[in-house]
Amino acid sequence: MTQASALPKATRRQHDREIIALAVPAFGALVAEPLFVMADSAIVGHLGTAQLAGLGIASALLTTAVSVFVFLAYATTAAVARRVGAGDLQAAIRQGMDGIWLALVLGAAVIAVFLPAAPSIVELFGASDTAAPYATTYLRISALGIPAMLVVLASTGVLRGLQDTKTPLHVAIAGFVANALLNAGLVYGADLGVAGSAWGTVIAQCGMAAAYLVVVVRGARKHGASLRPDASGIRASAQAGVPLLVRTLSLRAILMIATAVAARLGDADIAAHQIILSLWSLLAFALDAIAIAGQAIIGRHLGADDIDGARQACRRMVEWGIAVGVILGVLVVFARPLFLPLFTGDPTVKDAALPALLIVALSQPICGVVFVLDGVLMGAGDGPYLAWAMVITLAVFTPVALLIPELGGGLTAVWAAMTLMMTVRMLTLGLRTRSGHWIVTGATR
């Protein structure tokens, strides 16, 4: 995907060591996040079906609300890494503080919406009369932790930009353990039910945010960076995040359309789709870890005016993406008979899922390239192009997906459309990478 020639063995090994050092801890931190929801579900599930249904609705709403602001991590990583490459650690941490202040502002705004509107939002999502009270309770309490969740995103971006993915891993593991213990203690020990689970999550998230702030503040004091909010810096962080917000919303729209189409195909198809989507998301964590390494490495090289280093790193990470994609695809093919029984014993659901899983397996090398190039362009601060590329992808995917039920297609066709979506992304990102227009050096883009 780049115009660089084959890399010498010593250069490949150097890049490999750096990719592994950043990607492996990043993968661990990524996997720890969904474990929060799993732990909550396991504990609340024993309270009853209505409680679990309420938790499921509220968790989906919270996850969506927070994931929309993932640009706090992505944009901050790229901006901080550039300044690290330029050798200005004071400015790097100052940039990170702007992202953290923006997270607090956005978190306060989300709370202002969620607290009064919680019952209406829950009703909008079709909660049953028995589940709605639990969903509303969980949503209102957990919303208080949203500022902390957004601070975690921004702080993670700061540390990734500083080439540190180990600290986020340690914080994520500690947060998961604390969340599980608090949930168990408050739900059963204090007999608070669903409210106890929500408070446990809020406390754990606040603890994680506090841990990150201790690390960032310590770095700021060491390098003489100001901790005070700076209006122009916060505004610049928000402006850098807008294109990535458009990108994220477009991707979310694609996933929602795919789910809506699968739902129209019947109960067995939507059940199989949800199983496959959970696997697809898990596979994405492995590939996203390489993308996170790409954000940090590319940003640093460009900040240091090292064009050759940026091109070489991009090339090597694409090779990693393809290799990991092939490995994941092979694992999916051979694990299909073992994977499906973990989720369903219904032969109709299995029959719908098996051929679709084969499509998912074949698409993994494409996904590997897409995730890596996405990370490379994010690290380069090429947000506007990423936004336009995803909007184009959404425009291509939508009519194809909506035609599937009309043409008598099944779940396999839905995932073929998802593969088409990833192929369009690979082409748009690949063309941009080959053009070299993403290469803008200096401490700021």
Coordinates of C-alpha atoms in Angstrom, one line a residue:
M1 CA 0.0 0.0 0.0
T2 CA 3.0 2.3 0.0
Q3 CA 5.7 3.1 -2.5
A4 CA 8.5 2.0 -0.3
S5 CA 10.8 -0.9 -1.5
A6 CA 11.3 -4.1 0.5
L7 CA 12.6 -3.4 3.9
P8 CA 16.0 -4.7 5.1
K9 CA 15.8 -7.5 7.7
A10 CA 17.3 -5.3 10.5
T11 CA 14.7 -2.5 9.8
R12 CA 11.8 -5.1 9.8
R13 CA 13.0 -6.4 13.1
Q14 CA 13.2 -2.9 14.6
H15 CA 9.7 -2.1 13.4
D16 CA 8.4 -5.5 14.6
R17 CA 9.8 -4.9 18.1
E18 CA 8.1 -1.6 18.3
I19 CA 4.8 -2.8 16.9
I20 CA 4.7 -5.7 19.4
A21 CA 5.7 -3.5 22.3
L22 CA 2.7 -1.2 21.6
A23 CA 0.1 -3.5 20.1
V24 CA 0.2 -6.4 22.7
P25 CA -0.6 -4.2 25.7
A26 CA -3.1 -2.3 23.6
F27 CA -4.9 -5.5 22.8
G28 CA -5.1 -6.4 26.5
A29 CA -6.6 -3.0 27.3
L30 CA -9.1 -3.3 24.5
V31 CA -10.3 -6.7 25.6
A32 CA -10.7 -5.6 29.2
E33 CA -13.3 -2.9 28.3
P34 CA -16.1 -5.3 27.1
L35 CA -15.4 -7.5 30.1
F36 CA -16.9 -4.7 32.2
V37 CA -20.3 -5.3 30.6
M38 CA -19.8 -9.1 30.7
A39 CA -19.1 -9.0 34.5
D40 CA -22.2 -6.7 35.1
S41 CA -24.4 -9.1 33.0
A42 CA -23.2 -12.2 34.8
I43 CA -23.9 -10.7 38.2
V44 CA -27.2 -9.0 37.4
G45 CA -28.4 -12.0 35.4
H46 CA -29.0 -13.9 38.6
L47 CA -31.4 -11.2 39.8
G48 CA -33.9 -12.1 37.1
T49 CA -34.7 -11.8 33.4
A50 CA -36.3 -8.3 33.7
Q51 CA -33.2 -7.0 35.5
L52 CA -30.9 -8.5 32.9
A53 CA -33.0 -7.1 30.0
G54 CA -32.9 -3.6 31.6
L55 CA -29.2 -3.8 32.0
G56 CA -28.8 -4.9 28.4
I57 CA -30.8 -1.9 27.1
A58 CA -29.0 0.6 29.3
S59 CA -25.6 -0.8 28.6
A60 CA -26.2 -0.7 24.9
L61 CA -27.2 3.0 25.2
L62 CA -24.2 3.9 27.3
T63 CA -21.7 2.0 25.1
T64 CA -23.1 3.8 22.0
A65 CA -23.0 7.2 23.8
V66 CA -19.3 6.7 24.9
S67 CA -18.1 5.1 21.6
V68 CA -19.3 8.1 19.7
F69 CA -16.6 10.1 21.5
V70 CA -13.8 7.6 20.8
F71 CA -12.2 10.4 18.8
L72 CA -11.0 11.7 22.2
A73 CA -8.5 8.9 22.2
Y74 CA -7.7 8.8 18.5
A75 CA -7.2 12.6 17.9
T76 CA -5.3 13.0 21.1
T77 CA -2.9 10.1 20.3
A78 CA -2.0 11.6 16.9
A79 CA -1.5 15.1 18.3
V80 CA 0.5 14.1 21.3
A81 CA 2.7 11.6 19.2
R82 CA 3.6 14.4 16.7
R83 CA 4.9 16.6 19.5
V84 CA 6.8 13.7 21.0
G85 CA 8.4 13.2 17.6
A86 CA 9.3 16.9 17.5
G87 CA 11.0 16.5 20.9
D88 CA 8.6 18.9 22.8
L89 CA 7.2 16.8 25.7
Q90 CA 5.8 19.9 27.4
A91 CA 3.7 20.8 24.4
A92 CA 2.7 17.1 24.0
I93 CA 1.3 16.9 27.5
R94 CA -0.3 20.3 27.2
Q95 CA -2.1 19.0 24.1
G96 CA -3.2 16.0 26.1
M97 CA -4.6 18.2 28.9
D98 CA -6.7 20.0 26.3
G99 CA -8.2 16.6 25.3
I100 CA -8.9 15.8 28.9
W101 CA -10.6 19.1 29.5
L102 CA -12.7 18.6 26.3
A103 CA -13.7 15.2 27.7
L104 CA -15.0 16.8 30.9
V105 CA -17.0 19.3 29.0
L106 CA -18.6 16.7 26.7
G107 CA -19.2 14.4 29.7
A108 CA -21.1 17.2 31.5
A109 CA -23.2 17.8 28.4
V110 CA -24.1 14.1 28.1
I111 CA -25.1 13.9 31.7
A112 CA -27.4 17.0 31.2
V113 CA -29.2 15.0 28.4
F114 CA -29.3 11.5 30.0
L115 CA -30.5 12.3 33.5
P116 CA -33.8 14.0 32.6
A117 CA -34.4 12.1 29.4
A118 CA -33.5 8.6 30.6
P119 CA -37.2 7.3 30.8
S120 CA -37.9 8.6 27.3
I121 CA -34.7 7.2 25.8
V122 CA -35.4 3.8 27.3
E123 CA -39.0 3.8 26.0
L124 CA -37.7 4.8 22.5
F125 CA -35.6 1.7 22.4
G126 CA -38.7 -0.5 23.0
A127 CA -38.1 -1.7 26.6
S128 CA -40.8 -3.8 28.0
D129 CA -42.9 -2.6 30.9
T130 CA -41.1 -4.9 33.3
A131 CA -37.5 -4.1 32.0
A132 CA -38.0 -0.3 31.6
P133 CA -37.7 0.6 35.3
Y134 CA -34.5 -1.3 35.7
A135 CA -33.1 0.2 32.5
T136 CA -33.9 3.7 33.6
T137 CA -32.4 3.2 37.0
Y138 CA -29.2 1.8 35.6
L139 CA -29.0 4.5 32.9
R140 CA -29.5 7.4 35.2
I141 CA -26.9 6.2 37.7
S142 CA -24.3 5.0 35.2
A143 CA -24.6 8.3 33.3
L144 CA -22.9 10.0 36.3
G145 CA -19.8 8.0 35.3
I146 CA -19.7 9.2 31.6
P147 CA -17.3 12.1 32.3
A148 CA -14.9 9.6 33.9
M149 CA -15.3 7.3 30.9
L150 CA -14.5 10.1 28.5
V151 CA -11.5 11.2 30.6
V152 CA -10.3 7.6 30.4
L153 CA -10.5 7.8 26.6
A154 CA -8.6 11.1 26.4
S155 CA -6.0 10.0 28.9
T156 CA -5.5 6.7 27.1
G157 CA -4.8 8.8 24.0
V158 CA -2.3 10.9 25.9
L159 CA -0.4 7.8 27.0
R160 CA -0.5 6.1 23.6
G161 CA 0.8 9.3 22.1
L162 CA 3.7 9.2 24.6
Q163 CA 4.3 5.6 23.3
D164 CA 3.0 4.0 26.5
T165 CA 0.4 1.3 26.1
K166 CA 1.4 -0.6 29.2
T167 CA -0.1 1.8 31.7
P168 CA -3.6 1.7 30.0
L169 CA -3.4 -2.1 30.3
H170 CA -2.6 -2.0 34.0
V171 CA -5.4 0.5 34.6
A172 CA -7.9 -1.5 32.6
I173 CA -7.1 -4.7 34.5
A174 CA -7.3 -3.0 37.8
G175 CA -10.6 -1.3 36.7
F176 CA -12.1 -4.7 35.7
V177 CA -11.2 -6.3 39.0
A178 CA -12.6 -3.4 41.0
N179 CA -15.8 -3.3 38.9
A180 CA -16.4 -7.0 39.4
L181 CA -15.8 -6.8 43.2
L182 CA -17.9 -3.7 43.6
N183 CA -20.7 -5.1 41.6
A184 CA -20.9 -8.3 43.6
G185 CA -20.6 -6.4 46.9
L186 CA -23.2 -3.8 46.1
V187 CA -25.7 -6.0 44.2
Y188 CA -25.7 -8.9 46.7
G189 CA -23.9 -7.7 49.8
A190 CA -25.6 -4.3 50.1
D191 CA -28.8 -5.7 48.4
L192 CA -29.0 -2.7 46.0
G193 CA -29.9 -4.8 42.9
V194 CA -29.5 -3.2 39.5
A195 CA -28.7 0.2 41.2
G196 CA -25.7 -1.5 43.0
S197 CA -24.3 -2.7 39.7
A198 CA -24.6 0.8 38.2
W199 CA -22.9 2.4 41.2
G200 CA -20.1 -0.2 41.1
T201 CA -19.4 0.6 37.5
V202 CA -19.4 4.4 38.2
I203 CA -17.0 4.0 41.1
A204 CA -14.7 1.8 39.0
Q205 CA -14.7 4.2 36.1
C206 CA -14.0 7.1 38.4
G207 CA -11.1 5.2 39.9
M208 CA -9.7 4.5 36.5
A209 CA -10.0 8.2 35.5
A210 CA -8.3 9.2 38.8
A211 CA -5.4 6.8 38.1
Y212 CA -4.9 8.2 34.6
L213 CA -5.0 11.8 35.9
V214 CA -2.3 11.0 38.5
V215 CA 0.0 9.8 35.7
V216 CA -0.7 12.7 33.4
V217 CA -0.5 15.3 36.1
R218 CA 2.8 13.8 37.3
G219 CA 4.1 14.1 33.7
A220 CA 2.9 17.7 33.4
R221 CA 4.7 18.8 36.5
K222 CA 7.8 17.0 35.4
H223 CA 7.9 18.8 32.1
G224 CA 6.4 22.1 33.2
A225 CA 3.2 21.8 31.3
S226 CA 0.2 23.9 32.5
L227 CA -2.8 22.0 33.9
R228 CA -5.3 24.9 33.5
P229 CA -8.0 24.7 30.8
D230 CA -7.1 26.6 27.6
A231 CA -10.1 27.7 25.5
S232 CA -8.1 27.8 22.3
G233 CA -6.5 24.4 22.9
I234 CA -9.9 22.8 23.8
R235 CA -11.4 24.3 20.7
A236 CA -8.6 23.0 18.6
S237 CA -9.0 19.5 20.1
A238 CA -12.8 19.6 19.3
Q239 CA -12.1 20.7 15.7
A240 CA -9.7 17.9 15.2
G241 CA -12.3 15.4 16.6
V242 CA -15.2 16.5 14.3
P243 CA -14.0 14.5 11.2
L244 CA -13.4 11.4 13.4
L245 CA -16.8 11.8 14.9
V246 CA -18.3 11.8 11.3
R247 CA -16.3 8.7 10.6
T248 CA -17.5 6.9 13.8
L249 CA -21.1 7.8 13.2
S250 CA -21.0 6.6 9.6
L251 CA -19.5 3.3 10.8
R252 CA -22.2 3.0 13.5
A253 CA -24.8 3.6 10.9
I254 CA -23.4 0.7 8.8
L255 CA -23.6 -1.7 11.7
M256 CA -27.1 -0.6 12.6
I257 CA -28.3 -1.0 9.0
A258 CA -26.8 -4.5 8.8
T259 CA -28.5 -5.5 12.0
A260 CA -31.8 -4.0 10.8
V261 CA -31.6 -6.0 7.6
A262 CA -30.8 -9.2 9.4
A263 CA -33.8 -8.6 11.7
R264 CA -36.1 -8.5 8.6
L265 CA -34.8 -11.9 7.5
G266 CA -36.3 -13.7 10.6
D267 CA -35.6 -14.7 14.1
A268 CA -33.0 -17.3 13.2
D269 CA -31.1 -14.9 11.0
I270 CA -31.0 -12.1 13.5
A271 CA -29.9 -14.5 16.3
A272 CA -27.1 -15.8 14.0
H273 CA -26.2 -12.3 13.1
Q274 CA -25.7 -11.2 16.7
I275 CA -23.5 -14.2 17.3
I276 CA -21.4 -13.4 14.3
L277 CA -21.2 -9.7 15.1
S278 CA -19.9 -10.5 18.6
L279 CA -17.1 -12.6 17.0
W280 CA -16.4 -10.0 14.4
S281 CA -16.0 -7.4 17.2
L282 CA -13.6 -9.7 19.0
L283 CA -11.5 -10.2 15.9
A284 CA -11.5 -6.4 15.5
F285 CA -9.8 -6.0 18.8
A286 CA -6.7 -7.9 17.6
L287 CA -6.5 -5.8 14.4
D288 CA -7.3 -2.6 16.2
A289 CA -4.3 -3.1 18.5
I290 CA -2.0 -2.9 15.5
A291 CA -3.9 0.2 14.4
I292 CA -3.3 1.8 17.8
A293 CA 0.4 1.1 17.4
G294 CA 0.2 2.7 14.0
Q295 CA -1.4 5.9 15.4
A296 CA 1.4 6.3 17.9
I297 CA 4.3 5.3 15.6
I298 CA 3.2 7.3 12.5
G299 CA 2.5 10.4 14.6
R300 CA 5.9 10.3 16.2
H301 CA 7.8 9.8 12.8
L302 CA 5.9 12.7 11.2
G303 CA 6.5 14.9 14.2
A304 CA 10.2 14.2 13.8
D305 CA 10.2 15.0 10.1
D306 CA 11.1 11.3 9.4
I307 CA 9.2 10.6 6.1
D308 CA 11.2 7.5 5.3
G309 CA 10.5 6.1 8.8
A310 CA 6.8 6.8 8.5
R311 CA 6.6 5.0 5.1
Q312 CA 8.6 2.0 6.4
A313 CA 6.5 1.7 9.5
C314 CA 3.3 1.9 7.4
R315 CA 4.5 -0.8 5.0
R316 CA 5.5 -3.1 7.9
M317 CA 2.3 -2.6 9.7
V318 CA 0.3 -3.4 6.6
E319 CA 2.3 -6.7 6.4
W320 CA 1.4 -7.3 10.0
G321 CA -2.3 -6.6 9.3
I322 CA -2.4 -9.1 6.4
A323 CA -0.6 -11.8 8.4
V324 CA -2.8 -11.4 11.5
G325 CA -5.9 -11.3 9.3
V326 CA -4.9 -14.6 7.6
I327 CA -4.3 -16.3 11.0
L328 CA -7.6 -15.0 12.3
G329 CA -9.4 -16.2 9.2
V330 CA -7.9 -19.7 9.5
L331 CA -8.9 -19.9 13.2
V332 CA -12.5 -18.9 12.3
V333 CA -12.8 -21.6 9.7
F334 CA -11.6 -24.3 12.0
A335 CA -13.3 -23.0 15.1
R336 CA -16.8 -22.7 13.6
P337 CA -18.1 -26.1 14.8
L338 CA -16.8 -25.3 18.3
F339 CA -17.8 -21.7 18.5
L340 CA -21.5 -21.8 17.6
P341 CA -22.5 -24.3 20.3
L342 CA -21.3 -21.8 22.9
F343 CA -24.1 -19.5 21.9
T344 CA -27.0 -21.7 20.6
G345 CA -28.2 -25.2 20.3
D346 CA -30.8 -24.3 17.6
P347 CA -29.9 -26.1 14.4
T348 CA -31.7 -23.4 12.3
V349 CA -29.5 -20.7 13.8
K350 CA -26.4 -22.8 13.2
D351 CA -27.3 -23.4 9.6
A352 CA -27.7 -19.6 9.0
A353 CA -24.5 -18.8 10.7
L354 CA -22.1 -21.4 9.2
P355 CA -21.8 -20.0 5.7
A356 CA -21.8 -16.4 6.9
L357 CA -18.9 -17.3 9.2
L358 CA -17.0 -18.5 6.2
I359 CA -17.4 -15.1 4.6
V360 CA -16.2 -13.5 7.8
A361 CA -13.1 -15.7 7.7
L362 CA -12.3 -14.9 4.1
S363 CA -12.6 -11.2 4.8
Q364 CA -10.1 -11.0 7.7
P365 CA -7.0 -10.2 5.6
I366 CA -9.0 -7.3 4.1
C367 CA -10.0 -6.2 7.6
G368 CA -6.3 -6.4 8.6
V369 CA -5.3 -3.9 5.9
V370 CA -8.3 -1.6 6.7
F371 CA -7.6 -1.4 10.4
V372 CA -3.9 -0.7 9.9
L373 CA -4.4 2.0 7.2
D374 CA -7.1 3.5 9.4
G375 CA -4.6 3.8 12.2
V376 CA -1.9 5.1 9.9
L377 CA -4.1 7.9 8.6
M378 CA -5.3 8.7 12.1
G379 CA -1.7 8.9 13.3
A380 CA -1.1 11.3 10.5
G381 CA -4.0 13.5 11.5
D382 CA -5.8 12.9 8.2
G383 CA -9.2 13.0 9.8
P384 CA -11.1 14.9 7.0
Y385 CA -10.2 12.2 4.5
L386 CA -11.2 9.5 6.8
A387 CA -14.6 11.2 7.3
W388 CA -15.2 11.5 3.6
A389 CA -14.0 7.9 2.9
M390 CA -16.4 6.5 5.5
V391 CA -19.3 8.6 4.2
I392 CA -18.6 7.2 0.7
T393 CA -18.5 3.7 2.1
L394 CA -21.8 4.2 3.8
A395 CA -23.3 5.5 0.5
V396 CA -22.1 2.3 -1.3
F397 CA -23.2 -0.1 1.5
T398 CA -26.7 1.2 2.2
P399 CA -28.5 0.4 -1.1
V400 CA -26.7 -2.9 -1.4
A401 CA -27.8 -4.0 2.1
L402 CA -31.3 -2.7 1.8
L403 CA -31.8 -4.7 -1.5
I404 CA -30.9 -8.0 0.2
P405 CA -34.4 -8.8 1.6
E406 CA -36.0 -7.7 -1.7
L407 CA -33.8 -10.0 -3.7
G408 CA -34.3 -13.0 -1.4
G409 CA -30.8 -12.9 0.0
G410 CA -30.1 -14.4 3.5
L411 CA -27.6 -13.8 6.2
T412 CA -24.7 -14.8 4.0
A413 CA -25.6 -12.0 1.7
V414 CA -25.6 -9.5 4.6
W415 CA -22.1 -10.5 5.5
A416 CA -21.1 -10.4 1.9
A417 CA -22.3 -6.8 1.9
M418 CA -20.2 -6.2 5.1
T419 CA -17.2 -7.6 3.2
L420 CA -18.0 -5.2 0.3
M421 CA -18.0 -2.4 2.8
M422 CA -14.6 -3.4 4.1
T423 CA -13.3 -3.7 0.5
V424 CA -14.5 -0.2 -0.3
R425 CA -12.7 1.0 2.8
M426 CA -9.5 -0.8 1.8
L427 CA -9.6 0.8 -1.6
T428 CA -10.2 4.4 -0.4
L429 CA -7.6 4.1 2.4
G430 CA -5.1 2.4 0.1
L431 CA -5.4 5.0 -2.6
R432 CA -4.8 7.7 0.0
T433 CA -1.8 6.0 1.4
R434 CA -0.2 5.4 -2.0
S435 CA -0.8 9.0 -2.9
G436 CA 1.4 10.3 -0.1
H437 CA -0.9 13.2 0.6
W438 CA -1.3 12.0 4.2
I439 CA 2.4 12.7 4.9
V440 CA 2.5 16.1 6.5
T441 CA 5.5 16.6 8.8
G442 CA 6.0 18.8 11.9
A443 CA 4.8 19.2 15.4
T444 CA 1.3 20.1 14.1
R445 CA -0.5 19.2 10.9

